[in-house]
Amino acid sequence: MNKFVALWLAVGLIGFFVLPWYTTDDAFVSFTWLRDGWPLDADYAPAIIQIFAHGKIWLAPLILFFAAVVPVLRGNPSDRLFAATLTFAGAGGLVFLLLQGFTIGIAGWEYASLEALFGPVERQFGMGAGAVLVAAAFLFLLTQGFAARGYVGGDLFVAGSIGLIIALITAFVFFPVSRILVSAFQDNQGVYAFSLFAEKISDSKIWGLRCLSENVSCGVAWNSLMLAVSVGIGSTLLGLAFALVTTRARLKMGKAFRVLTVLPIITPPFVIGLAMILLFGRAGVVTQFMASTFDIPPTRWIYGFTGIWLAQMLAFTPIAFLVLIGVVEGVSPSMEEAAQTLRADAWTTFSTVSFPLMRPGLANAFLLGFIESMADFGNPFVLGGNYGVLSTEIFFAIVGAQNDQGGAAVLAIVLLAFTLTAFYVQRRWVGKKSYVTVTGKGDAGLHAMLPKRLTWLIFAIVIPWTFMMLVIYCMVMFGGFVETWGRDHSFTMRHYADAFSVTTGEHGLIWSGAAWNSFWTTISISAIAAPLTAGLGLLTAYLLVRQRFAGREAFEFGTMLSFAIPGTVIGISYILAFNIPPLELTGTGIILIICFMFRNMPVGLRAGVAAMSQLDKNLDEASLTLGANSFTTVRNVILPLLRPAIAAALVFSFVRAITSVSAVIFLVSADYHMATAYIIGRVENGDYGLAIAYSSVLILVMLAAVSLVQLVISRRKLGRRTAVAGAEQAGAVAT
Amino acid sequence: MKKQITFIVGGLAAAWLAGTPALAAEKLTLYCSPQIEWCNLMVEAFEKETGIDVAMTRKSSGETFAQIKAEARNPKGDVWWGGTGDPHLQAAEEGLTEEYTSPVFDKLHPWAQNQAKSASMKTVGIYAGALGIGYNKELLAAKGLPAPESWADLAKPEYKGEVQIANPNSSGTSYTTLATLVQIMGEDEAFDLMKAMHKNVNQYTKSGSAPIKAAARGETTIGITFMHDMVTQVVNGFPIEIVAPTEGTGYEIGSMSIIKNARNMESAKKFYDFALNADIQTRAREAKAYQVPSNSGATPPDESPDLTKLKLIDYDFAKYGSSAERKRLLKRWDDEVGSLPR
């Protein structure tokens, strides 16, 4: 008996005969059905009872696809009939399931022509637990069929993983995004109008270049592009500087740097921007000081390109740092020592050995910085002045006075074109060279120290930067304890009391602060999303780096898509796609978790790709030769070597879930309210005190979480000598 | 293989737990657009009076409108309460909201009644706020500038780089200003004024109330917003002075609409009647809301500008709220004002 087929057949049958087929009320799935009339009640009945008791006869053919699998239960995987049967049953079942889901909706037939053909039908709601299990069963039967045909070397785990990720990305990225992009080609009444698209995409507001000759602002596309390139380059260099300082300079405060560089990543949006205005704005502390001491007249220089660039550099350098630190640590000391043995000096070693080996890391860091800058909404919103960028224009095209969803979709297409081009260029630059440095062979070397001149240069950049960050964060913390930030600086605990007071009542503690509700929701949703996001990202990275399969490029492209699209567009597209059956998710916590998973997965993916390119494939092969299957290899060989990448992915998905705004704002509901949405409300109302107090608490919580992750899993054991013991020796080599 | 399954099942179980909502007998889903304190006040008072369980989400009016539009085929909300009238009127125009005449309707001020009738009763005014000019008096004194008194004053060369107003493309407040100027002085004259003002404008902000916040913190000297937003800054202790322009001024009507095909229609109507009552409207000041209530029996907060003493124009909501007119005016603004060099 083929265990795999039997298992997924069983799962599918449980989905069909036991679990509720439809979602219940507003929930996707909940457990109340167990006591509320299951299995006969129309709301909670499994598919089999829906067919016979509630007139949902169109579900009946599904069982045929399961029946088709039974004859091959005892089949031989190398048999051609086995493969053909599984492929047919899996694909057929999936297609039928989707077809009935998309054609029969909350009001019966979705298309009038079908109603004319078949007569009226019962209405049906969104798919529930039963339907999800059935879909999963069909999917894995299908991938089993593909594997049996010899796809990806017949590896079940790899085939299943590819199938799963493709299915998820199709459902939660392509499907919703296409829903909104289509509106680029429609007018406001939903009629297709391609001339309108041509007119909108060639608008001089997007592409105008008059700024070169006159004092007007350029098209938003150019603005965004210039900003993103500058931020990408800047944050990559700075991130590299920090990574080198922490790993390769004789510096006792390396750890402290790590914490400091992570701070901006855990700062809720708007906070840095607001602090920068209070420091460098026309009435800012620094500006006023300069005015009174050096007689420099206060100006509004912070509003515009410079301000956004500074704020984004502060915000995104840590991402580059997180990607690069794993790579910088991963560069094999043996190679550097080999260079030194061949009498290369420190500079030559660095520029010809260490630096080129960091290339995938640099390219990935640049790509992330570029995309983040393109999609960032908070900083351009606060500091943009008259410098319009695509992300803010998109937001206001949707929620602003114009209410032009089609216009927003057009801008989103422009933005996507940019990010995808960057993605392509990055791939060309990294090329097909080998960046392998972690092999199975003994590698007990020590990292070469940086050349002296470079060390000083890096210090000259890193120290002022660190100082500026400290000042900004002191400003922020201070803002939570004063009456009115920037005006009345008398000490108060009022904001913290408003947000986080706890009183005792008759039944014990009462969480009476205004922030508690959204605080707990945020923490629990983020905590659920983080491991799922990291797992998905790393699994995808493994498939991309380690497996060769047809359609790999398209697969990689798909995974980057949701990251590259600004949150506002994702938010609206999720409502458009998931507010109606077959997947009815709005108003639940699940839609938030899914949104976070697919938006933040690419970071885990990039970190994983960068780190995995350094692992020698011989390691996997050795494991496979010794009889382990690919799943065991991933778990016992690759994962332990990827600890820094795992830590980065976990940390990043957790904090991004807590700090993201633009997508979340459309997905929060009364039961699932997120912290950032609450904070934005306060900022809109000019109540900075509470917003800052809440942000400070979030920063502390995330800092604790980050430290915990760092402590538990961030170090991988590469069998190298430890730095402390060998520091003097290494120093001697370097000088 | 077993571990892989454990992983998947574990993930699903976690996702299940997150998707469990509370069930209640009689309930109401409220989309609320003003500040959260005011929303909370309304929810608590309504729950206390009727026992109906309210699930409230606060989002700005633009965000709420975008959401209602996206949810149109399967509405999740019942009532949309508050926020500037423009998007409510647009929602009415697009047939996203339900027609309803409250028994309290006769007690409303004429401006509220007119606006509702212009939208064939698909929305109703709950408060009004007039546009004004606000300036930072400390900064004005330090620069030795005269206080502005009228819309025309804002084009004076001495205010170069000192005025802030939102971009009408993104902000309803600024669109209301644009429409107000057009109604006061005629379209061509209004655009001439805005062109002249362009040199004085240091930034067209994205959000409507940003200019007065910037003025409060000294980032700009003069800001053009709704007066009740200025009052908020004054109450917060900032040196803001409020000016009612001598030519007269326009106003917004904060509105409320019942969402079409609402799931809890009965509760929605109960809330609608409740929100138009004089008592609850009088309580707005408890939430630091300084708009003028729409029920003639309600007492406006002491801090709020007295609408009867302002020279309010007869704002044509039907004309300037329509999407055709809006598109035309915004296009003209883009071509003639927004694209001017500085």
PDB file of N, CA, C and O in Angstrom, chain A residues 106-156:
ATOM      1  N   ILE A 106     -22.641  33.754  -3.311  1.00  0.00           N
ATOM      2  CA  ILE A 106     -23.621  34.069  -2.274  1.00  0.00           C
ATOM      3  C   ILE A 106     -25.019  34.327  -2.819  1.00  0.00           C
ATOM      4  O   ILE A 106     -25.967  34.412  -2.069  1.00  0.00           O
ATOM      5  N   ALA A 107     -25.153  34.500  -4.124  1.00  0.00           N
ATOM      6  CA  ALA A 107     -26.498  34.716  -4.667  1.00  0.00           C
ATOM      7  C   ALA A 107     -26.822  33.677  -5.730  1.00  0.00           C
ATOM      8  O   ALA A 107     -27.505  33.966  -6.708  1.00  0.00           O
ATOM      9  N   GLY A 108     -26.310  32.470  -5.571  1.00  0.00           N
ATOM     10  CA  GLY A 108     -26.523  31.459  -6.603  1.00  0.00           C
ATOM     11  C   GLY A 108     -25.494  31.623  -7.710  1.00  0.00           C
ATOM     12  O   GLY A 108     -24.353  31.997  -7.448  1.00  0.00           O
ATOM     13  N   TRP A 109     -25.901  31.348  -8.968  1.00  0.00           N
ATOM     14  CA  TRP A 109     -24.965  31.467 -10.095  1.00  0.00           C
ATOM     15  C   TRP A 109     -24.346  32.847 -10.142  1.00  0.00           C
ATOM     16  O   TRP A 109     -25.020  33.851  -9.971  1.00  0.00           O
ATOM     17  N   GLU A 110     -23.045  32.901 -10.428  1.00  0.00           N
ATOM     18  CA  GLU A 110     -22.372  34.185 -10.557  1.00  0.00           C
ATOM     19  C   GLU A 110     -22.582  34.765 -11.956  1.00  0.00           C
ATOM     20  O   GLU A 110     -22.430  35.954 -12.154  1.00  0.00           O
ATOM     21  N   TYR A 111     -22.842  33.916 -12.926  1.00  0.00           N
ATOM     22  CA  TYR A 111     -22.982  34.397 -14.296  1.00  0.00           C
ATOM     23  C   TYR A 111     -24.374  34.068 -14.811  1.00  0.00           C
ATOM     24  O   TYR A 111     -24.833  32.937 -14.714  1.00  0.00           O
ATOM     25  N   ALA A 112     -25.028  35.081 -15.356  1.00  0.00           N
ATOM     26  CA  ALA A 112     -26.409  34.921 -15.796  1.00  0.00           C
ATOM     27  C   ALA A 112     -26.539  33.845 -16.866  1.00  0.00           C
ATOM     28  O   ALA A 112     -27.527  33.117 -16.903  1.00  0.00           O
ATOM     29  N   SER A 113     -25.505  33.719 -17.725  1.00  0.00           N
ATOM     30  CA  SER A 113     -25.586  32.741 -18.807  1.00  0.00           C
ATOM     31  C   SER A 113     -25.691  31.319 -18.250  1.00  0.00           C
ATOM     32  O   SER A 113     -26.404  30.478 -18.788  1.00  0.00           O
ATOM     33  N   LEU A 114     -24.965  31.050 -17.142  1.00  0.00           N
ATOM     34  CA  LEU A 114     -25.017  29.720 -16.545  1.00  0.00           C
ATOM     35  C   LEU A 114     -26.387  29.448 -15.946  1.00  0.00           C
ATOM     36  O   LEU A 114     -26.897  28.332 -16.006  1.00  0.00           O
ATOM     37  N   GLU A 115     -26.981  30.499 -15.362  1.00  0.00           N
ATOM     38  CA  GLU A 115     -28.309  30.337 -14.778  1.00  0.00           C
ATOM     39  C   GLU A 115     -29.317  29.980 -15.859  1.00  0.00           C
ATOM     40  O   GLU A 115     -30.182  29.126 -15.674  1.00  0.00           O
ATOM     41  N   ALA A 116     -29.180  30.629 -17.022  1.00  0.00           N
ATOM     42  CA  ALA A 116     -30.086  30.343 -18.136  1.00  0.00           C
ATOM     43  C   ALA A 116     -29.923  28.886 -18.592  1.00  0.00           C
ATOM     44  O   ALA A 116     -30.874  28.221 -18.963  1.00  0.00           O
ATOM     45  N   LEU A 117     -28.685  28.417 -18.507  1.00  0.00           N
ATOM     46  CA  LEU A 117     -28.377  27.076 -18.992  1.00  0.00           C
ATOM     47  C   LEU A 117     -28.869  25.991 -18.030  1.00  0.00           C
ATOM     48  O   LEU A 117     -29.493  25.016 -18.415  1.00  0.00           O
ATOM     49  N   PHE A 118     -28.552  26.167 -16.752  1.00  0.00           N
ATOM     50  CA  PHE A 118     -28.817  25.092 -15.788  1.00  0.00           C
ATOM     51  C   PHE A 118     -30.003  25.355 -14.858  1.00  0.00           C
ATOM     52  O   PHE A 118     -30.355  24.511 -14.060  1.00  0.00           O
ATOM     53  N   GLY A 119     -30.606  26.542 -14.926  1.00  0.00           N
ATOM     54  CA  GLY A 119     -31.666  26.860 -13.988  1.00  0.00           C
ATOM     55  C   GLY A 119     -31.070  27.312 -12.671  1.00  0.00           C
ATOM     56  O   GLY A 119     -29.868  27.150 -12.435  1.00  0.00           O
ATOM     57  N   PRO A 120     -31.908  27.906 -11.807  1.00  0.00           N
ATOM     58  CA  PRO A 120     -31.389  28.470 -10.554  1.00  0.00           C
ATOM     59  C   PRO A 120     -30.830  27.395  -9.626  1.00  0.00           C
ATOM     60  O   PRO A 120     -31.246  26.247  -9.647  1.00  0.00           O
ATOM     61  N   VAL A 121     -29.837  27.800  -8.798  1.00  0.00           N
ATOM     62  CA  VAL A 121     -29.276  26.891  -7.790  1.00  0.00           C
ATOM     63  C   VAL A 121     -29.317  27.558  -6.427  1.00  0.00           C
ATOM     64  O   VAL A 121     -29.555  28.756  -6.312  1.00  0.00           O
ATOM     65  N   GLU A 122     -29.075  26.760  -5.400  1.00  0.00           N
ATOM     66  CA  GLU A 122     -28.949  27.283  -4.037  1.00  0.00           C
ATOM     67  C   GLU A 122     -27.734  28.190  -3.962  1.00  0.00           C
ATOM     68  O   GLU A 122     -26.786  28.026  -4.726  1.00  0.00           O
ATOM     69  N   ARG A 123     -27.749  29.148  -2.983  1.00  0.00           N
ATOM     70  CA  ARG A 123     -26.546  29.960  -2.810  1.00  0.00           C
ATOM     71  C   ARG A 123     -25.557  29.203  -1.946  1.00  0.00           C
ATOM     72  O   ARG A 123     -25.931  28.280  -1.220  1.00  0.00           O
ATOM     73  N   GLN A 124     -24.281  29.533  -2.026  1.00  0.00           N
ATOM     74  CA  GLN A 124     -23.327  28.907  -1.115  1.00  0.00           C
ATOM     75  C   GLN A 124     -22.337  29.937  -0.586  1.00  0.00           C
ATOM     76  O   GLN A 124     -22.102  30.975  -1.185  1.00  0.00           O
ATOM     77  N   PHE A 125     -21.753  29.626   0.587  1.00  0.00           N
ATOM     78  CA  PHE A 125     -20.861  30.577   1.248  1.00  0.00           C
ATOM     79  C   PHE A 125     -19.411  30.219   0.976  1.00  0.00           C
ATOM     80  O   PHE A 125     -19.099  29.353   0.170  1.00  0.00           O
ATOM     81  N   GLY A 126     -18.537  30.875   1.694  1.00  0.00           N
ATOM     82  CA  GLY A 126     -17.105  30.662   1.503  1.00  0.00           C
ATOM     83  C   GLY A 126     -16.685  29.269   1.951  1.00  0.00           C
ATOM     84  O   GLY A 126     -17.349  28.611   2.748  1.00  0.00           O
ATOM     85  N   MET A 127     -15.555  28.805   1.422  1.00  0.00           N
ATOM     86  CA  MET A 127     -15.066  27.477   1.775  1.00  0.00           C
ATOM     87  C   MET A 127     -14.594  27.433   3.213  1.00  0.00           C
ATOM     88  O   MET A 127     -13.930  28.336   3.696  1.00  0.00           O
ATOM     89  N   GLY A 128     -14.906  26.333   3.871  1.00  0.00           N
ATOM     90  CA  GLY A 128     -14.504  26.160   5.259  1.00  0.00           C
ATOM     91  C   GLY A 128     -13.448  25.089   5.399  1.00  0.00           C
ATOM     92  O   GLY A 128     -12.792  24.705   4.428  1.00  0.00           O
ATOM     93  N   ALA A 129     -13.332  24.560   6.622  1.00  0.00           N
ATOM     94  CA  ALA A 129     -12.269  23.597   6.920  1.00  0.00           C
ATOM     95  C   ALA A 129     -12.341  22.375   6.002  1.00  0.00           C
ATOM     96  O   ALA A 129     -11.317  21.912   5.495  1.00  0.00           O
ATOM     97  N   GLY A 130     -13.548  21.861   5.786  1.00  0.00           N
ATOM     98  CA  GLY A 130     -13.697  20.669   4.961  1.00  0.00           C
ATOM     99  C   GLY A 130     -13.157  20.892   3.559  1.00  0.00           C
ATOM    100  O   GLY A 130     -12.347  20.115   3.042  1.00  0.00           O
ATOM    101  N   ALA A 131     -13.557  21.997   2.950  1.00  0.00           N
ATOM    102  CA  ALA A 131     -13.131  22.297   1.588  1.00  0.00           C
ATOM    103  C   ALA A 131     -11.624  22.486   1.526  1.00  0.00           C
ATOM    104  O   ALA A 131     -10.975  22.062   0.566  1.00  0.00           O
ATOM    105  N   VAL A 132     -11.057  23.100   2.570  1.00  0.00           N
ATOM    106  CA  VAL A 132      -9.609  23.338   2.576  1.00  0.00           C
ATOM    107  C   VAL A 132      -8.857  22.001   2.617  1.00  0.00           C
ATOM    108  O   VAL A 132      -7.890  21.796   1.869  1.00  0.00           O
ATOM    109  N   LEU A 133      -9.329  21.075   3.451  1.00  0.00           N
ATOM    110  CA  LEU A 133      -8.669  19.772   3.511  1.00  0.00           C
ATOM    111  C   LEU A 133      -8.788  19.030   2.179  1.00  0.00           C
ATOM    112  O   LEU A 133      -7.839  18.413   1.707  1.00  0.00           O
ATOM    113  N   VAL A 134      -9.961  19.091   1.574  1.00  0.00           N
ATOM    114  CA  VAL A 134     -10.159  18.420   0.292  1.00  0.00           C
ATOM    115  C   VAL A 134      -9.212  19.012  -0.751  1.00  0.00           C
ATOM    116  O   VAL A 134      -8.559  18.289  -1.508  1.00  0.00           O
ATOM    117  N   ALA A 135      -9.098  20.345  -0.746  1.00  0.00           N
ATOM    118  CA  ALA A 135      -8.207  21.005  -1.707  1.00  0.00           C
ATOM    119  C   ALA A 135      -6.769  20.550  -1.477  1.00  0.00           C
ATOM    120  O   ALA A 135      -6.042  20.234  -2.425  1.00  0.00           O
ATOM    121  N   ALA A 136      -6.356  20.498  -0.203  1.00  0.00           N
ATOM    122  CA  ALA A 136      -4.993  20.075   0.112  1.00  0.00           C
ATOM    123  C   ALA A 136      -4.760  18.648  -0.377  1.00  0.00           C
ATOM    124  O   ALA A 136      -3.716  18.332  -0.953  1.00  0.00           O
ATOM    125  N   ALA A 137      -5.753  17.769  -0.153  1.00  0.00           N
ATOM    126  CA  ALA A 137      -5.615  16.377  -0.569  1.00  0.00           C
ATOM    127  C   ALA A 137      -5.421  16.269  -2.079  1.00  0.00           C
ATOM    128  O   ALA A 137      -4.495  15.612  -2.547  1.00  0.00           O
ATOM    129  N   PHE A 138      -6.253  16.997  -2.837  1.00  0.00           N
ATOM    130  CA  PHE A 138      -6.113  16.962  -4.291  1.00  0.00           C
ATOM    131  C   PHE A 138      -4.747  17.479  -4.711  1.00  0.00           C
ATOM    132  O   PHE A 138      -4.095  16.932  -5.588  1.00  0.00           O
ATOM    133  N   LEU A 139      -4.325  18.560  -4.053  1.00  0.00           N
ATOM    134  CA  LEU A 139      -3.047  19.163  -4.416  1.00  0.00           C
ATOM    135  C   LEU A 139      -1.901  18.169  -4.245  1.00  0.00           C
ATOM    136  O   LEU A 139      -1.063  17.995  -5.135  1.00  0.00           O
ATOM    137  N   PHE A 140      -1.872  17.479  -3.092  1.00  0.00           N
ATOM    138  CA  PHE A 140      -0.737  16.597  -2.830  1.00  0.00           C
ATOM    139  C   PHE A 140      -0.828  15.291  -3.635  1.00  0.00           C
ATOM    140  O   PHE A 140       0.190  14.702  -3.947  1.00  0.00           O
ATOM    141  N   LEU A 141      -2.046  14.888  -3.984  1.00  0.00           N
ATOM    142  CA  LEU A 141      -2.166  13.750  -4.897  1.00  0.00           C
ATOM    143  C   LEU A 141      -1.598  14.136  -6.263  1.00  0.00           C
ATOM    144  O   LEU A 141      -0.893  13.365  -6.900  1.00  0.00           O
ATOM    145  N   LEU A 142      -1.876  15.377  -6.655  1.00  0.00           N
ATOM    146  CA  LEU A 142      -1.371  15.857  -7.939  1.00  0.00           C
ATOM    147  C   LEU A 142       0.163  15.888  -7.939  1.00  0.00           C
ATOM    148  O   LEU A 142       0.806  15.412  -8.883  1.00  0.00           O
ATOM    149  N   THR A 143       0.754  16.454  -6.879  1.00  0.00           N
ATOM    150  CA  THR A 143       2.219  16.545  -6.849  1.00  0.00           C
ATOM    151  C   THR A 143       2.836  15.149  -6.777  1.00  0.00           C
ATOM    152  O   THR A 143       3.895  14.908  -7.348  1.00  0.00           O
ATOM    153  N   GLN A 144       2.144  14.231  -6.113  1.00  0.00           N
ATOM    154  CA  GLN A 144       2.609  12.845  -6.061  1.00  0.00           C
ATOM    155  C   GLN A 144       2.629  12.250  -7.462  1.00  0.00           C
ATOM    156  O   GLN A 144       3.566  11.551  -7.851  1.00  0.00           O
ATOM    157  N   GLY A 145       1.589  12.609  -8.248  1.00  0.00           N
ATOM    158  CA  GLY A 145       1.531  12.160  -9.624  1.00  0.00           C
ATOM    159  C   GLY A 145       2.702  12.699 -10.426  1.00  0.00           C
ATOM    160  O   GLY A 145       3.346  11.980 -11.181  1.00  0.00           O
ATOM    161  N   PHE A 146       3.010  13.980 -10.238  1.00  0.00           N
ATOM    162  CA  PHE A 146       4.132  14.594 -10.930  1.00  0.00           C
ATOM    163  C   PHE A 146       5.447  13.932 -10.536  1.00  0.00           C
ATOM    164  O   PHE A 146       6.294  13.650 -11.380  1.00  0.00           O
ATOM    165  N   ALA A 147       5.602  13.700  -9.228  1.00  0.00           N
ATOM    166  CA  ALA A 147       6.837  13.082  -8.757  1.00  0.00           C
ATOM    167  C   ALA A 147       7.002  11.695  -9.378  1.00  0.00           C
ATOM    168  O   ALA A 147       8.094  11.297  -9.782  1.00  0.00           O
ATOM    169  N   ALA A 148       5.880  10.963  -9.473  1.00  0.00           N
ATOM    170  CA  ALA A 148       5.940   9.617 -10.027  1.00  0.00           C
ATOM    171  C   ALA A 148       6.345   9.641 -11.502  1.00  0.00           C
ATOM    172  O   ALA A 148       6.910   8.700 -12.025  1.00  0.00           O
ATOM    173  N   ARG A 149       6.082  10.779 -12.161  1.00  0.00           N
ATOM    174  CA  ARG A 149       6.493  10.913 -13.553  1.00  0.00           C
ATOM    175  C   ARG A 149       7.963  11.279 -13.679  1.00  0.00           C
ATOM    176  O   ARG A 149       8.481  11.429 -14.774  1.00  0.00           O
ATOM    177  N   GLY A 150       8.601  11.494 -12.539  1.00  0.00           N
ATOM    178  CA  GLY A 150      10.021  11.785 -12.582  1.00  0.00           C
ATOM    179  C   GLY A 150      10.347  13.263 -12.460  1.00  0.00           C
ATOM    180  O   GLY A 150      11.494  13.673 -12.560  1.00  0.00           O
ATOM    181  N   TYR A 151       9.340  14.095 -12.217  1.00  0.00           N
ATOM    182  CA  TYR A 151       9.577  15.518 -12.010  1.00  0.00           C
ATOM    183  C   TYR A 151      10.421  15.705 -10.740  1.00  0.00           C
ATOM    184  O   TYR A 151      10.276  14.964  -9.774  1.00  0.00           O
ATOM    185  N   VAL A 152      11.326  16.697 -10.739  1.00  0.00           N
ATOM    186  CA  VAL A 152      12.304  16.918  -9.665  1.00  0.00           C
ATOM    187  C   VAL A 152      12.898  15.612  -9.125  1.00  0.00           C
ATOM    188  O   VAL A 152      13.023  15.418  -7.924  1.00  0.00           O
ATOM    189  N   GLY A 153      13.265  14.748 -10.017  1.00  0.00           N
ATOM    190  CA  GLY A 153      13.940  13.515  -9.606  1.00  0.00           C
ATOM    191  C   GLY A 153      13.060  12.586  -8.796  1.00  0.00           C
ATOM    192  O   GLY A 153      13.548  11.750  -8.054  1.00  0.00           O
ATOM    193  N   GLY A 154      11.751  12.767  -8.905  1.00  0.00           N
ATOM    194  CA  GLY A 154      10.836  11.891  -8.195  1.00  0.00           C
ATOM    195  C   GLY A 154      10.798  12.127  -6.704  1.00  0.00           C
ATOM    196  O   GLY A 154      10.294  11.305  -5.942  1.00  0.00           O
ATOM    197  N   ASP A 155      11.319  13.287  -6.267  1.00  0.00           N
ATOM    198  CA  ASP A 155      11.365  13.566  -4.827  1.00  0.00           C
ATOM    199  C   ASP A 155      10.012  14.072  -4.332  1.00  0.00           C
ATOM    200  O   ASP A 155       9.548  15.131  -4.744  1.00  0.00           O
ATOM    201  N   LEU A 156       9.379  13.281  -3.458  1.00  0.00           N
ATOM    202  CA  LEU A 156       8.034  13.628  -2.976  1.00  0.00           C
ATOM    203  C   LEU A 156       8.013  14.930  -2.211  1.00  0.00           C
ATOM    204  O   LEU A 156       7.141  15.773  -2.387  1.00  0.00           O
TER     205      LEU A 156
END
